[in-house]
PDB file of C-alpha atoms in Angstrom:
ATOM      1  CA  ALA A 220     -12.612 -31.712  -8.299  1.00 56.00           C
ATOM      2  CA  ILE A 221     -12.368 -35.657  -6.266  1.00 66.00           C
ATOM      3  CA  ALA A 222      -8.795 -35.472  -5.259  1.00 68.00           C
ATOM      4  CA  ILE A 223      -8.588 -32.847  -3.220  1.00 74.00           C
ATOM      5  CA  PRO A 224     -11.968 -33.531  -0.841  1.00 79.00           C
ATOM      6  CA  ALA A 225     -10.438 -36.762  -1.093  1.00 83.00           C
ATOM      7  CA  TYR A 226      -7.472 -35.426   0.023  1.00 87.00           C
ATOM      8  CA  GLN A 227      -8.779 -33.446   2.942  1.00 87.00           C
ATOM      9  CA  ASP A 228     -10.297 -35.889   4.484  1.00 89.00           C
ATOM     10  CA  TYR A 229      -6.957 -38.235   4.730  1.00 89.00           C
ATOM     11  CA  ILE A 230      -5.385 -34.834   6.129  1.00 91.00           C
ATOM     12  CA  ALA A 231      -8.156 -34.513   9.268  1.00 90.00           C
ATOM     13  CA  LYS A 232      -8.003 -38.336   9.413  1.00 90.00           C
ATOM     14  CA  SER A 233      -4.432 -38.289   9.967  1.00 91.00           C
ATOM     15  CA  GLN A 234      -4.703 -35.740  12.395  1.00 92.00           C
ATOM     16  CA  PHE A 235      -7.933 -36.796  14.750  1.00 90.00           C
ATOM     17  CA  THR A 236      -5.217 -40.020  14.677  1.00 89.00           C
ATOM     18  CA  ALA A 237      -2.066 -38.646  15.669  1.00 92.00           C
ATOM     19  CA  GLY A 238      -4.152 -36.339  18.486  1.00 91.00           C
ATOM     20  CA  MET A 239      -5.631 -40.628  19.537  1.00 90.00           C
ATOM     21  CA  ALA A 240      -1.622 -41.624  19.850  1.00 91.00           C
ATOM     22  CA  GLU A 241      -0.540 -38.317  21.921  1.00 92.00           C
ATOM     23  CA  ILE A 242      -3.287 -38.675  25.010  1.00 93.00           C
ATOM     24  CA  THR A 243      -3.849 -42.378  24.915  1.00 91.00           C
ATOM     25  CA  PRO A 244      -0.240 -42.836  26.814  1.00 92.00           C
ATOM     26  CA  GLY A 245      -1.492 -40.890  29.024  1.00 92.00           C
ATOM     27  CA  LYS A 246      -3.947 -43.756  30.624  1.00 91.00           C
ATOM     28  CA  THR A 247      -1.095 -46.014  32.334  1.00 91.00           C
ATOM     29  CA  GLN A 248      -0.069 -43.379  33.953  1.00 92.00           C
ATOM     30  CA  MET A 249      -2.924 -42.357  35.102  1.00 91.00           C
ATOM     31  CA  GLU A 250      -4.588 -45.573  36.126  1.00 88.00           C
ATOM     32  CA  THR A 251      -0.418 -45.720  38.115  1.00 90.00           C
ATOM     33  CA  LYS A 252      -1.382 -42.655  39.331  1.00 88.00           C
ATOM     34  CA  LEU A 253      -5.243 -43.673  40.991  1.00 85.00           C
ATOM     35  CA  ASN A 254      -3.970 -46.349  42.386  1.00 85.00           C
ATOM     36  CA  GLU A 255      -1.242 -45.048  44.571  1.00 87.00           C
ATOM     37  CA  GLY A 256      -3.928 -42.438  45.950  1.00 86.00           C
ATOM     38  CA  THR A 257      -2.470 -39.375  43.572  1.00 85.00           C
ATOM     39  CA  PRO A 258      -4.517 -37.182  42.360  1.00 84.00           C
ATOM     40  CA  VAL A 259      -3.685 -35.365  38.687  1.00 88.00           C
ATOM     41  CA  THR A 260      -4.851 -31.910  38.702  1.00 87.00           C
ATOM     42  CA  ASN A 261      -5.535 -30.256  35.643  1.00 87.00           C
ATOM     43  CA  ASP A 262      -2.251 -28.067  35.288  1.00 89.00           C
ATOM     44  CA  ALA A 263       1.448 -28.424  33.847  1.00 88.00           C
ATOM     45  CA  ALA A 264       2.131 -30.691  36.745  1.00 89.00           C
ATOM     46  CA  GLY A 265      -0.829 -33.159  36.495  1.00 89.00           C
ATOM     47  CA  LEU A 266       0.263 -33.380  32.611  1.00 91.00           C
ATOM     48  CA  LEU A 267       3.707 -34.210  34.098  1.00 90.00           C
ATOM     49  CA  LEU A 268       3.080 -36.608  35.785  1.00 88.00           C
ATOM     50  CA  LEU A 269       1.220 -38.758  33.059  1.00 92.00           C
ATOM     51  CA  GLY A 270       4.092 -38.065  30.846  1.00 92.00           C
ATOM     52  CA  LEU A 271       2.540 -35.475  28.186  1.00 93.00           C
ATOM     53  CA  GLN A 272       2.895 -32.026  27.292  1.00 90.00           C
ATOM     54  CA  GLY A 273       0.219 -29.172  27.246  1.00 91.00           C
ATOM     55  CA  THR A 274       0.654 -28.010  23.973  1.00 92.00           C
ATOM     56  CA  THR A 275       1.834 -29.781  21.075  1.00 91.00           C
ATOM     57  CA  LYS A 276       1.845 -29.603  17.200  1.00 90.00           C
ATOM     58  CA  ASN A 277      -1.350 -31.840  16.995  1.00 91.00           C
ATOM     59  CA  CYS A 278      -3.240 -30.957  20.492  1.00 93.00           C
ATOM     60  CA  ALA A 279      -4.056 -28.795  23.598  1.00 94.00           C
ATOM     61  CA  ILE A 280      -3.668 -31.709  26.323  1.00 93.00           C
ATOM     62  CA  THR A 281      -5.647 -30.886  29.432  1.00 91.00           C
ATOM     63  CA  ALA A 282      -6.543 -34.361  31.853  1.00 88.00           C
ATOM     64  CA  ILE A 283      -7.466 -34.627  35.059  1.00 88.00           C
ATOM     65  CA  GLY A 284      -8.015 -37.726  37.865  1.00 85.00           C
ATOM     66  CA  PHE A 285      -9.553 -37.979  41.441  1.00 81.00           C
ATOM     67  CA  ALA A 286      -8.176 -40.417  43.106  1.00 67.00           C
ATOM     68  CA  GLY A 287      -9.590 -42.048  45.647  1.00 62.00           C
ATOM     69  CA  THR A 288     -13.114 -43.125  46.154  1.00 57.00           C
ATOM     70  CA  SER A 289     -14.560 -41.831  42.598  1.00 75.00           C
ATOM     71  CA  GLY A 290     -11.698 -42.673  40.640  1.00 83.00           C
ATOM     72  CA  ASN A 291     -13.300 -40.832  37.773  1.00 88.00           C
ATOM     73  CA  ALA A 292     -10.626 -39.894  35.114  1.00 90.00           C
ATOM     74  CA  SER A 293     -10.000 -38.018  32.015  1.00 91.00           C
ATOM     75  CA  ILE A 294      -7.550 -37.153  29.385  1.00 94.00           C
ATOM     76  CA  ASN A 295      -8.859 -34.938  26.597  1.00 94.00           C
ATOM     77  CA  CYS A 296      -7.342 -33.355  22.957  1.00 94.00           C
ATOM     78  CA  VAL A 297      -8.407 -30.167  21.428  1.00 95.00           C
ATOM     79  CA  ILE A 298      -7.164 -31.189  17.874  1.00 94.00           C
ATOM     80  CA  SER A 299      -5.174 -28.153  16.136  1.00 92.00           C
ATOM     81  CA  GLY A 300      -5.490 -28.652  12.560  1.00 85.00           C
ATOM     82  CA  THR A 301      -6.929 -28.064   9.513  1.00 88.00           C
ATOM     83  CA  ALA A 302     -10.594 -26.856   9.433  1.00 88.00           C
ATOM     84  CA  THR A 303     -12.324 -29.767   9.518  1.00 88.00           C
ATOM     85  CA  VAL A 304     -11.508 -30.884  13.258  1.00 90.00           C
ATOM     86  CA  GLN A 305      -9.391 -27.434  14.324  1.00 92.00           C
ATOM     87  CA  GLY A 306     -11.115 -26.950  17.859  1.00 94.00           C
ATOM     88  CA  LYS A 307     -12.929 -31.255  18.045  1.00 93.00           C
ATOM     89  CA  THR A 308     -11.920 -33.010  21.437  1.00 93.00           C
ATOM     90  CA  ILE A 309     -11.211 -36.722  21.689  1.00 92.00           C
ATOM     91  CA  SER A 310     -11.056 -37.567  25.352  1.00 92.00           C
ATOM     92  CA  TRP A 311     -10.965 -41.102  27.114  1.00 92.00           C
ATOM     93  CA  ARG A 312     -12.806 -40.927  29.705  1.00 91.00           C
ATOM     94  CA  ARG A 313     -12.784 -43.378  32.785  1.00 91.00           C
ATOM     95  CA  ALA A 314     -15.770 -44.340  34.983  1.00 89.00           C
ATOM     96  CA  GLY A 315     -14.603 -44.609  39.017  1.00 86.00           C
ATOM     97  CA  SER A 316     -17.538 -47.949  39.968  1.00 82.00           C
ATOM     98  CA  THR A 317     -15.917 -49.748  37.246  1.00 87.00           C
ATOM     99  CA  GLY A 318     -12.206 -48.200  36.012  1.00 87.00           C
ATOM    100  CA  VAL A 319     -13.178 -48.564  32.839  1.00 89.00           C
ATOM    101  CA  TRP A 320     -11.753 -46.289  29.954  1.00 91.00           C
ATOM    102  CA  THR A 321     -13.919 -45.315  27.021  1.00 90.00           C
ATOM    103  CA  CYS A 322     -12.885 -42.698  23.927  1.00 90.00           C
ATOM    104  CA  HIS A 323     -15.406 -39.817  22.534  1.00 91.00           C
ATOM    105  CA  THR A 324     -14.907 -36.998  20.159  1.00 90.00           C
ATOM    106  CA  ASP A 325     -17.417 -34.956  18.945  1.00 90.00           C
ATOM    107  CA  ALA A 326     -15.844 -34.890  15.544  1.00 88.00           C
ATOM    108  CA  ASP A 327     -17.842 -35.965  12.464  1.00 87.00           C
ATOM    109  CA  ALA A 328     -17.538 -39.521  12.095  1.00 83.00           C
ATOM    110  CA  LYS A 329     -16.531 -39.953   8.867  1.00 84.00           C
ATOM    111  CA  TYR A 330     -12.687 -38.463  10.455  1.00 83.00           C
ATOM    112  CA  ILE A 331     -12.895 -40.849  12.987  1.00 81.00           C
ATOM    113  CA  GLY A 332     -12.035 -44.540  13.116  1.00 73.00           C
ATOM    114  CA  LYS A 333     -11.745 -46.778  16.478  1.00 73.00           C
ATOM    115  CA  CYS A 334     -10.413 -46.081  19.625  1.00 74.00           C
ATOM    116  CA  SER A 335      -6.353 -47.097  20.370  1.00 66.00           C
ATOM    117  CA  ASP A 336      -7.624 -50.215  21.921  1.00 71.00           C
ATOM    118  CA  GLY A 337      -9.841 -51.053  19.215  1.00 70.00           C
ATOM    119  CA  THR A 338     -13.203 -49.947  20.785  1.00 72.00           C
ATOM    120  CA  THR A 339     -15.552 -48.073  18.997  1.00 74.00           C
ATOM    121  CA  ILE A 340     -15.268 -43.816  20.019  1.00 77.00           C
ATOM    122  CA  THR A 341     -18.174 -42.937  21.565  1.00 78.00           C
ATOM    123  CA  HIS A 342     -19.414 -39.777  19.124  1.00 76.00           C
ATOM    124  CA  VAL A 343     -20.830 -36.564  21.753  1.00 76.00           C
ATOM    125  CA  ALA A 344     -22.563 -33.774  20.183  1.00 64.00           C
ATOM    126  CA  SER A 345     -20.550 -30.495  19.583  1.00 53.00           C
TER     127      SER A 345
END
C-alpha cells in the first residue's frame, strides 16, 4: 500500500526531470539566435534552429523567441508521461528586459525539484 504510490511519485518526478533535461539545451541556442538578431518561430524550423525536436518520448516541445528590442523568449515542454504529470507544462522563459531565464511549471509541487541551473522553479496555476 505504501510502495506503489511512492513508486508512482518516483516515476512522475523522473518524467518531469527528463522533460526539463530535453528543453534546457535550447536556451544556449536561443541566446545565440537572439544575439544574432534571428527570430525563432514556433514551428519545426524554429525548433531545428535550437537543436530541439518537436515531439520526443518525454515532451511535446514548442519554442519562440523575439529578436530585437524585446528579446522575450520561451521554450516549453508539455509532458508525455503518467497521469499525474501528463499534460503539465515545464517552461524556460526569458525576460527580454534583463536577459534572465526562469523556469516555470504547473505540475504539482511534489513532482518538481529545482531548475536545471539550480534555481527554484516558479509554480504557476494550471
